[in-house]
Amino acid sequence: MRIIFVSNRLPLNVSHENGKIQMKQSAGGLVTGLSAYLESTKGSLDTIWVGWPGKELDRESLEFVKKEAMEKYNGYPVQIPDALNEKFYYGFCNKTIWPLFHYFPTFTEYEPSAWDAYVEVNQLFCDALADIIQPGDKIWIHDYHFLLLPGMLREKYPELEIGFFLHIPFPTYEVFRLLPGKWRKRLLEGLLGADLIGFHSHDYTQYYLRCVLRILGLETNLGEIIYQNRLIKVDTFPMGIDYDKFARLACSEKADRIMSETRKSIGDNKIILSVDRLDYSKGVYARLEAFEKFLEKYPKWQGKASMIMIVVPSRTEVDQYQEMKRAIDEIVGRINGRFASLDWTPILYQFKMLPLDELVPLYRMSDTILVTPYRDGMNLVAKEFIASKTERKGILILSEMAGASKELGEAIIVNPNNTEEMSEAILEALEMSEEEQITRNTVLQNRIKRYNVVRWATDFLEKLSLRKGFQNKLKSKLISSETRSEIFKTFSKAEKKLIFLDYDGTLVPFQNKPELAIPNQELKDLLGNLSRMKNAEIIIISGRDRDTLVNWMQGIDVSIVAEHGAWIRERGKDWRLFKQAPSDWKPRIRPILEQNSDRLPGSFIEEKNFSLVWHYRNADPELAEVRVKELTDDLVNYTANMDVSVLQGNKVIEIKNTGISKGYAGLDLVNIHNPDQILSIGDDWTDEDLFKALPNTAISIKVGLGPSNARYNLKDYIEVREFLKGLANEA
Ligand code: GDG
């Protein structure tokens, strides 16, 4: 099995030294994490990493880098021209998606040319992948740079296994909808090209599902979505770290050396640590204000506590990052100027990336760490700090807005907007008893150790493999060309055939207004041809009322079953009431439906002889989802002692007499005609009654994917029409 990882940056740094190209493996949360996973598989996996090499290269250098990267690192560089990358990376990725998804709408830019660049780069990666993809490959796409890529790949490779993981938060509907309509729709649909979509926390998963419901109108069930006849799973996978690596680095000799050197400059002071990339989402400025407040409120700690602050340069070309750097420099200067003494500097500030084996000793020796982002997908620093706590002493202060807070409840949890609360948290951390610290860290360490990065990646990739199984199960019932020919052959041999056809969703697509689903000439011709088949009886079996069906089937020689089996009109005969059923329940149920219609704009009630139908296709989908659950529950309880059943259909709730169903009416016709072959096609729960009632030899077909009593599936009404055309010609 081969896995292709796709991320924005290739885990390689390409540089020119003495006129020669040099390549070095680079580190980072994702790289470190996935390397640990690959090591755990002990070389049993064949992998390729696809990404941007970090700079635009001339043709000759690119060829060299491509060859070297593949030979030495299994890397496959994708070139992005600088001008395009400017609009893609610094533009749409980091001036649109990043700020918006981190709840900074005021920093968000909606620049059409940046969107175009985003589409272009996603396409560029799709084309590059096409050069290397082989049958049986699994693709795992990472992060917000490639929200469109799964969809683009899916168009080219209907069978490819595609997984996607988002490392940043997915925002709520109210924030996501700030994106222009076309963009937000395409971004959601782009992700639906994947078989499995993963997020760090349950909230992000729910927010994505809600956006899919509200913006694309697709209903979801336990995180599963049926889209373009594929079953997609959306799930939560909280990313872990390479725990052992941090635990190991923390007790290395180098760690001991760095700790004693640091102690020399800092003395016995308590250490408050802060480690982040330079990013406004990380809340560095507010954290400094909290430290200032702490020193102000608790002067006894002046000279006794120092903050070590590491800020790693990042995205320095984006305006907000430059402004932020200036603001941080300024406040550090102010605090140090205000409180420093000859032998004490409150904040020891470094604007650089430390080697990991120098960072880990700082994690180990610090008394507390302030991880206080305004928003963070997960935050690995928090977990790394805990893993490095060899003595289990030192307390994590963690923002409730970080994904990690959902897992690390034993930390001191703070609101990053509340400077007061953060300053109190510093005091609480510094004064906490050692016993309490050890208790909390023991629990945290056990948890982080268990769900480490290897578990995370294994879980994701295993779930991805399972998806194909589910999809194949669904697909196995789809009618293949061989099955189709067999059905036609069986039918041509039969001496008496009965063909039941549901109407809405089976022969025609759903319309916003039910009265618009009129048959077009193509459908009329098709039904006409079918009705002229030798020894065949065509029955249109629908939930619609008699008048509509008679009107629409004028001039076509077919039998009709109306109102889900309440009325039957056989060819050349008059309507007969199949079963007398009381309708005294209607005046009692109608007010309940009316009350709900008033509460859900866009919904309406339809009354038929033996049923009441509440339609909500045109209502706000999210509101409808809530109302439908409530209403179904109310109705089921209310009708417990009545001879009626409550059924949920395609954007409708229908209440009808229990003794009436397509199953009963269909069986009646089967008994009358005594056919030696039966075909039945339908798309919803009312057709399931018929599928269940028919003899085992009947050929039953459900339209659309999903669980069903039918023997086969066809994808949609277009395939149904194709199938029936073939049947009329060949059987
Ligand atoms: C994104 C999401 C999500 C930091 N300073 C140094 C250094 N680091 C390393 C840390 C850690 C990584 O950088 C930062 O990871 P975070 O998770 O904290 O944040 P992002 O970079 O924003 O990552 C985030 C993550 O993706 C994974 O899904 O958790 O929410 O925003 O690994 O160790 N490493 C070294 N020197 C430093 O000075 N060597």
PDB file of N, CA, C and O in Angstrom, residues 309-358:
ATOM      1  N   MET A 309      10.299  34.156  27.123  1.00  0.00           N
ATOM      2  CA  MET A 309       9.366  34.211  26.010  1.00  0.00           C
ATOM      3  C   MET A 309      10.080  33.956  24.685  1.00  0.00           C
ATOM      4  O   MET A 309      10.954  34.718  24.277  1.00  0.00           O
ATOM      5  N   ILE A 310       9.667  32.862  24.012  1.00  0.00           N
ATOM      6  CA  ILE A 310      10.222  32.549  22.686  1.00  0.00           C
ATOM      7  C   ILE A 310       9.138  32.851  21.668  1.00  0.00           C
ATOM      8  O   ILE A 310       8.024  32.305  21.762  1.00  0.00           O
ATOM      9  N   VAL A 311       9.443  33.725  20.737  1.00  0.00           N
ATOM     10  CA  VAL A 311       8.497  33.966  19.641  1.00  0.00           C
ATOM     11  C   VAL A 311       9.196  33.562  18.356  1.00  0.00           C
ATOM     12  O   VAL A 311      10.286  34.049  18.044  1.00  0.00           O
ATOM     13  N   VAL A 312       8.555  32.632  17.634  1.00  0.00           N
ATOM     14  CA  VAL A 312       9.171  32.122  16.413  1.00  0.00           C
ATOM     15  C   VAL A 312       8.678  32.940  15.228  1.00  0.00           C
ATOM     16  O   VAL A 312       7.463  33.074  15.033  1.00  0.00           O
ATOM     17  N   PRO A 313       9.609  33.530  14.449  1.00  0.00           N
ATOM     18  CA  PRO A 313       9.185  34.349  13.299  1.00  0.00           C
ATOM     19  C   PRO A 313       8.298  33.547  12.353  1.00  0.00           C
ATOM     20  O   PRO A 313       8.529  32.358  12.142  1.00  0.00           O
ATOM     21  N   SER A 314       7.268  34.195  11.830  1.00  0.00           N
ATOM     22  CA  SER A 314       6.321  33.493  10.971  1.00  0.00           C
ATOM     23  C   SER A 314       5.582  34.518  10.114  1.00  0.00           C
ATOM     24  O   SER A 314       5.266  35.611  10.604  1.00  0.00           O
ATOM     25  N   ARG A 315       5.328  34.174   8.865  1.00  0.00           N
ATOM     26  CA  ARG A 315       4.520  34.995   7.938  1.00  0.00           C
ATOM     27  C   ARG A 315       4.825  36.491   8.050  1.00  0.00           C
ATOM     28  O   ARG A 315       3.893  37.317   8.099  1.00  0.00           O
ATOM     29  N   THR A 316       6.090  36.825   8.120  1.00  0.00           N
ATOM     30  CA  THR A 316       6.462  38.214   8.387  1.00  0.00           C
ATOM     31  C   THR A 316       6.044  39.167   7.264  1.00  0.00           C
ATOM     32  O   THR A 316       6.077  40.375   7.439  1.00  0.00           O
ATOM     33  N   GLU A 317       5.597  38.575   6.120  1.00  0.00           N
ATOM     34  CA  GLU A 317       5.176  39.461   5.021  1.00  0.00           C
ATOM     35  C   GLU A 317       3.740  39.950   5.168  1.00  0.00           C
ATOM     36  O   GLU A 317       3.290  40.801   4.421  1.00  0.00           O
ATOM     37  N   VAL A 318       2.989  39.363   6.084  1.00  0.00           N
ATOM     38  CA  VAL A 318       1.601  39.810   6.270  1.00  0.00           C
ATOM     39  C   VAL A 318       1.606  40.987   7.255  1.00  0.00           C
ATOM     40  O   VAL A 318       2.268  40.943   8.287  1.00  0.00           O
ATOM     41  N   ASP A 319       0.859  42.066   6.885  1.00  0.00           N
ATOM     42  CA  ASP A 319       0.890  43.311   7.665  1.00  0.00           C
ATOM     43  C   ASP A 319       0.665  43.105   9.158  1.00  0.00           C
ATOM     44  O   ASP A 319       1.417  43.598   9.991  1.00  0.00           O
ATOM     45  N   GLN A 320      -0.411  42.348   9.479  1.00  0.00           N
ATOM     46  CA  GLN A 320      -0.754  42.199  10.907  1.00  0.00           C
ATOM     47  C   GLN A 320       0.393  41.594  11.701  1.00  0.00           C
ATOM     48  O   GLN A 320       0.545  41.865  12.888  1.00  0.00           O
ATOM     49  N   TYR A 321       1.206  40.761  11.055  1.00  0.00           N
ATOM     50  CA  TYR A 321       2.297  40.103  11.768  1.00  0.00           C
ATOM     51  C   TYR A 321       3.391  41.118  12.092  1.00  0.00           C
ATOM     52  O   TYR A 321       3.987  41.086  13.167  1.00  0.00           O
ATOM     53  N   GLN A 322       3.625  42.028  11.150  1.00  0.00           N
ATOM     54  CA  GLN A 322       4.640  43.059  11.390  1.00  0.00           C
ATOM     55  C   GLN A 322       4.189  43.989  12.513  1.00  0.00           C
ATOM     56  O   GLN A 322       4.942  44.315  13.420  1.00  0.00           O
ATOM     57  N   GLU A 323       2.900  44.361  12.454  1.00  0.00           N
ATOM     58  CA  GLU A 323       2.374  45.250  13.506  1.00  0.00           C
ATOM     59  C   GLU A 323       2.453  44.574  14.868  1.00  0.00           C
ATOM     60  O   GLU A 323       2.783  45.188  15.881  1.00  0.00           O
ATOM     61  N   MET A 324       2.132  43.277  14.856  1.00  0.00           N
ATOM     62  CA  MET A 324       2.134  42.545  16.106  1.00  0.00           C
ATOM     63  C   MET A 324       3.536  42.478  16.706  1.00  0.00           C
ATOM     64  O   MET A 324       3.725  42.634  17.915  1.00  0.00           O
ATOM     65  N   LYS A 325       4.500  42.263  15.830  1.00  0.00           N
ATOM     66  CA  LYS A 325       5.899  42.187  16.287  1.00  0.00           C
ATOM     67  C   LYS A 325       6.274  43.513  16.959  1.00  0.00           C
ATOM     68  O   LYS A 325       6.864  43.529  18.043  1.00  0.00           O
ATOM     69  N   ARG A 326       5.888  44.625  16.309  1.00  0.00           N
ATOM     70  CA  ARG A 326       6.196  45.937  16.881  1.00  0.00           C
ATOM     71  C   ARG A 326       5.542  46.105  18.254  1.00  0.00           C
ATOM     72  O   ARG A 326       6.172  46.526  19.219  1.00  0.00           O
ATOM     73  N   ALA A 327       4.276  45.699  18.335  1.00  0.00           N
ATOM     74  CA  ALA A 327       3.539  45.850  19.601  1.00  0.00           C
ATOM     75  C   ALA A 327       4.171  44.995  20.702  1.00  0.00           C
ATOM     76  O   ALA A 327       4.290  45.436  21.856  1.00  0.00           O
ATOM     77  N   ILE A 328       4.590  43.782  20.344  1.00  0.00           N
ATOM     78  CA  ILE A 328       5.203  42.899  21.354  1.00  0.00           C
ATOM     79  C   ILE A 328       6.522  43.494  21.838  1.00  0.00           C
ATOM     80  O   ILE A 328       6.780  43.582  23.046  1.00  0.00           O
ATOM     81  N   ASP A 329       7.351  43.948  20.875  1.00  0.00           N
ATOM     82  CA  ASP A 329       8.630  44.566  21.256  1.00  0.00           C
ATOM     83  C   ASP A 329       8.389  45.707  22.240  1.00  0.00           C
ATOM     84  O   ASP A 329       9.100  45.863  23.240  1.00  0.00           O
ATOM     85  N   GLU A 330       7.351  46.490  21.936  1.00  0.00           N
ATOM     86  CA  GLU A 330       7.072  47.675  22.730  1.00  0.00           C
ATOM     87  C   GLU A 330       6.639  47.316  24.160  1.00  0.00           C
ATOM     88  O   GLU A 330       7.170  47.851  25.140  1.00  0.00           O
ATOM     89  N   ILE A 331       5.734  46.367  24.272  1.00  0.00           N
ATOM     90  CA  ILE A 331       5.223  46.042  25.626  1.00  0.00           C
ATOM     91  C   ILE A 331       6.301  45.331  26.461  1.00  0.00           C
ATOM     92  O   ILE A 331       6.412  45.562  27.664  1.00  0.00           O
ATOM     93  N   VAL A 332       7.134  44.525  25.791  1.00  0.00           N
ATOM     94  CA  VAL A 332       8.227  43.870  26.535  1.00  0.00           C
ATOM     95  C   VAL A 332       9.152  44.968  27.083  1.00  0.00           C
ATOM     96  O   VAL A 332       9.523  44.960  28.273  1.00  0.00           O
ATOM     97  N   GLY A 333       9.467  45.944  26.228  1.00  0.00           N
ATOM     98  CA  GLY A 333      10.329  47.061  26.653  1.00  0.00           C
ATOM     99  C   GLY A 333       9.706  47.799  27.826  1.00  0.00           C
ATOM    100  O   GLY A 333      10.378  48.131  28.816  1.00  0.00           O
ATOM    101  N   ARG A 334       8.374  48.002  27.710  1.00  0.00           N
ATOM    102  CA  ARG A 334       7.685  48.752  28.769  1.00  0.00           C
ATOM    103  C   ARG A 334       7.722  48.002  30.103  1.00  0.00           C
ATOM    104  O   ARG A 334       8.064  48.566  31.146  1.00  0.00           O
ATOM    105  N   ILE A 335       7.406  46.702  30.060  1.00  0.00           N
ATOM    106  CA  ILE A 335       7.355  45.929  31.320  1.00  0.00           C
ATOM    107  C   ILE A 335       8.758  45.834  31.929  1.00  0.00           C
ATOM    108  O   ILE A 335       8.942  46.056  33.139  1.00  0.00           O
ATOM    109  N   ASN A 336       9.722  45.530  31.062  1.00  0.00           N
ATOM    110  CA  ASN A 336      11.086  45.429  31.591  1.00  0.00           C
ATOM    111  C   ASN A 336      11.545  46.777  32.151  1.00  0.00           C
ATOM    112  O   ASN A 336      12.152  46.848  33.223  1.00  0.00           O
ATOM    113  N   GLY A 337      11.224  47.844  31.424  1.00  0.00           N
ATOM    114  CA  GLY A 337      11.619  49.186  31.877  1.00  0.00           C
ATOM    115  C   GLY A 337      10.968  49.513  33.210  1.00  0.00           C
ATOM    116  O   GLY A 337      11.569  50.114  34.106  1.00  0.00           O
ATOM    117  N   ARG A 338       9.719  49.085  33.349  1.00  0.00           N
ATOM    118  CA  ARG A 338       8.956  49.446  34.552  1.00  0.00           C
ATOM    119  C   ARG A 338       9.389  48.658  35.784  1.00  0.00           C
ATOM    120  O   ARG A 338       9.469  49.209  36.881  1.00  0.00           O
ATOM    121  N   PHE A 339       9.678  47.349  35.628  1.00  0.00           N
ATOM    122  CA  PHE A 339       9.904  46.531  36.825  1.00  0.00           C
ATOM    123  C   PHE A 339      11.350  46.069  37.041  1.00  0.00           C
ATOM    124  O   PHE A 339      11.687  45.621  38.143  1.00  0.00           O
ATOM    125  N   ALA A 340      12.176  46.125  35.983  1.00  0.00           N
ATOM    126  CA  ALA A 340      13.506  45.493  36.104  1.00  0.00           C
ATOM    127  C   ALA A 340      14.341  46.131  37.221  1.00  0.00           C
ATOM    128  O   ALA A 340      14.167  47.299  37.567  1.00  0.00           O
ATOM    129  N   SER A 341      15.222  45.328  37.785  1.00  0.00           N
ATOM    130  CA  SER A 341      16.196  45.851  38.747  1.00  0.00           C
ATOM    131  C   SER A 341      17.574  45.438  38.242  1.00  0.00           C
ATOM    132  O   SER A 341      17.676  44.737  37.238  1.00  0.00           O
ATOM    133  N   LEU A 342      18.591  45.811  38.969  1.00  0.00           N
ATOM    134  CA  LEU A 342      19.950  45.511  38.504  1.00  0.00           C
ATOM    135  C   LEU A 342      20.174  44.022  38.320  1.00  0.00           C
ATOM    136  O   LEU A 342      20.840  43.573  37.406  1.00  0.00           O
ATOM    137  N   ASP A 343      19.551  43.217  39.200  1.00  0.00           N
ATOM    138  CA  ASP A 343      19.807  41.781  39.119  1.00  0.00           C
ATOM    139  C   ASP A 343      18.604  40.977  38.621  1.00  0.00           C
ATOM    140  O   ASP A 343      18.527  39.769  38.794  1.00  0.00           O
ATOM    141  N   TRP A 344      17.599  41.669  38.044  1.00  0.00           N
ATOM    142  CA  TRP A 344      16.415  40.913  37.594  1.00  0.00           C
ATOM    143  C   TRP A 344      15.786  41.545  36.348  1.00  0.00           C
ATOM    144  O   TRP A 344      15.479  42.739  36.346  1.00  0.00           O
ATOM    145  N   THR A 345      15.625  40.728  35.298  1.00  0.00           N
ATOM    146  CA  THR A 345      14.888  41.174  34.114  1.00  0.00           C
ATOM    147  C   THR A 345      13.597  40.362  34.060  1.00  0.00           C
ATOM    148  O   THR A 345      13.653  39.130  33.993  1.00  0.00           O
ATOM    149  N   PRO A 346      12.457  41.030  34.138  1.00  0.00           N
ATOM    150  CA  PRO A 346      11.193  40.269  34.196  1.00  0.00           C
ATOM    151  C   PRO A 346      10.977  39.372  32.970  1.00  0.00           C
ATOM    152  O   PRO A 346      10.576  38.235  33.113  1.00  0.00           O
ATOM    153  N   ILE A 347      11.271  39.907  31.760  1.00  0.00           N
ATOM    154  CA  ILE A 347      10.984  39.094  30.556  1.00  0.00           C
ATOM    155  C   ILE A 347      12.262  38.877  29.761  1.00  0.00           C
ATOM    156  O   ILE A 347      12.924  39.839  29.337  1.00  0.00           O
ATOM    157  N   LEU A 348      12.602  37.615  29.555  1.00  0.00           N
ATOM    158  CA  LEU A 348      13.745  37.274  28.706  1.00  0.00           C
ATOM    159  C   LEU A 348      13.175  36.854  27.363  1.00  0.00           C
ATOM    160  O   LEU A 348      12.530  35.808  27.250  1.00  0.00           O
ATOM    161  N   TYR A 349      13.355  37.722  26.395  1.00  0.00           N
ATOM    162  CA  TYR A 349      12.608  37.584  25.133  1.00  0.00           C
ATOM    163  C   TYR A 349      13.546  37.219  23.987  1.00  0.00           C
ATOM    164  O   TYR A 349      14.547  37.876  23.767  1.00  0.00           O
ATOM    165  N   GLN A 350      13.194  36.152  23.254  1.00  0.00           N
ATOM    166  CA  GLN A 350      13.984  35.789  22.068  1.00  0.00           C
ATOM    167  C   GLN A 350      13.054  35.662  20.879  1.00  0.00           C
ATOM    168  O   GLN A 350      12.061  34.932  20.943  1.00  0.00           O
ATOM    169  N   PHE A 351      13.388  36.356  19.795  1.00  0.00           N
ATOM    170  CA  PHE A 351      12.585  36.283  18.585  1.00  0.00           C
ATOM    171  C   PHE A 351      13.300  35.361  17.612  1.00  0.00           C
ATOM    172  O   PHE A 351      14.002  35.783  16.701  1.00  0.00           O
ATOM    173  N   LYS A 352      13.202  34.079  17.843  1.00  0.00           N
ATOM    174  CA  LYS A 352      13.861  33.109  16.967  1.00  0.00           C
ATOM    175  C   LYS A 352      13.347  31.711  17.262  1.00  0.00           C
ATOM    176  O   LYS A 352      12.674  31.466  18.275  1.00  0.00           O
ATOM    177  N   MET A 353      13.692  30.824  16.370  1.00  0.00           N
ATOM    178  CA  MET A 353      13.296  29.432  16.574  1.00  0.00           C
ATOM    179  C   MET A 353      14.440  28.716  17.274  1.00  0.00           C
ATOM    180  O   MET A 353      15.573  28.759  16.817  1.00  0.00           O
ATOM    181  N   LEU A 354      14.150  28.068  18.382  1.00  0.00           N
ATOM    182  CA  LEU A 354      15.196  27.314  19.083  1.00  0.00           C
ATOM    183  C   LEU A 354      15.269  25.902  18.527  1.00  0.00           C
ATOM    184  O   LEU A 354      14.239  25.344  18.146  1.00  0.00           O
ATOM    185  N   PRO A 355      16.443  25.290  18.531  1.00  0.00           N
ATOM    186  CA  PRO A 355      16.469  23.865  18.192  1.00  0.00           C
ATOM    187  C   PRO A 355      15.630  23.112  19.234  1.00  0.00           C
ATOM    188  O   PRO A 355      15.585  23.521  20.402  1.00  0.00           O
ATOM    189  N   LEU A 356      15.011  22.020  18.810  1.00  0.00           N
ATOM    190  CA  LEU A 356      14.092  21.320  19.706  1.00  0.00           C
ATOM    191  C   LEU A 356      14.769  20.868  21.002  1.00  0.00           C
ATOM    192  O   LEU A 356      14.191  20.942  22.086  1.00  0.00           O
ATOM    193  N   ASP A 357      16.044  20.440  20.888  1.00  0.00           N
ATOM    194  CA  ASP A 357      16.703  19.949  22.110  1.00  0.00           C
ATOM    195  C   ASP A 357      17.105  21.088  23.052  1.00  0.00           C
ATOM    196  O   ASP A 357      17.568  20.853  24.166  1.00  0.00           O
ATOM    197  N   GLU A 358      16.881  22.326  22.606  1.00  0.00           N
ATOM    198  CA  GLU A 358      17.061  23.451  23.543  1.00  0.00           C
ATOM    199  C   GLU A 358      15.714  23.913  24.090  1.00  0.00           C
ATOM    200  O   GLU A 358      15.630  24.524  25.160  1.00  0.00           O
TER     201      GLU A 358
END
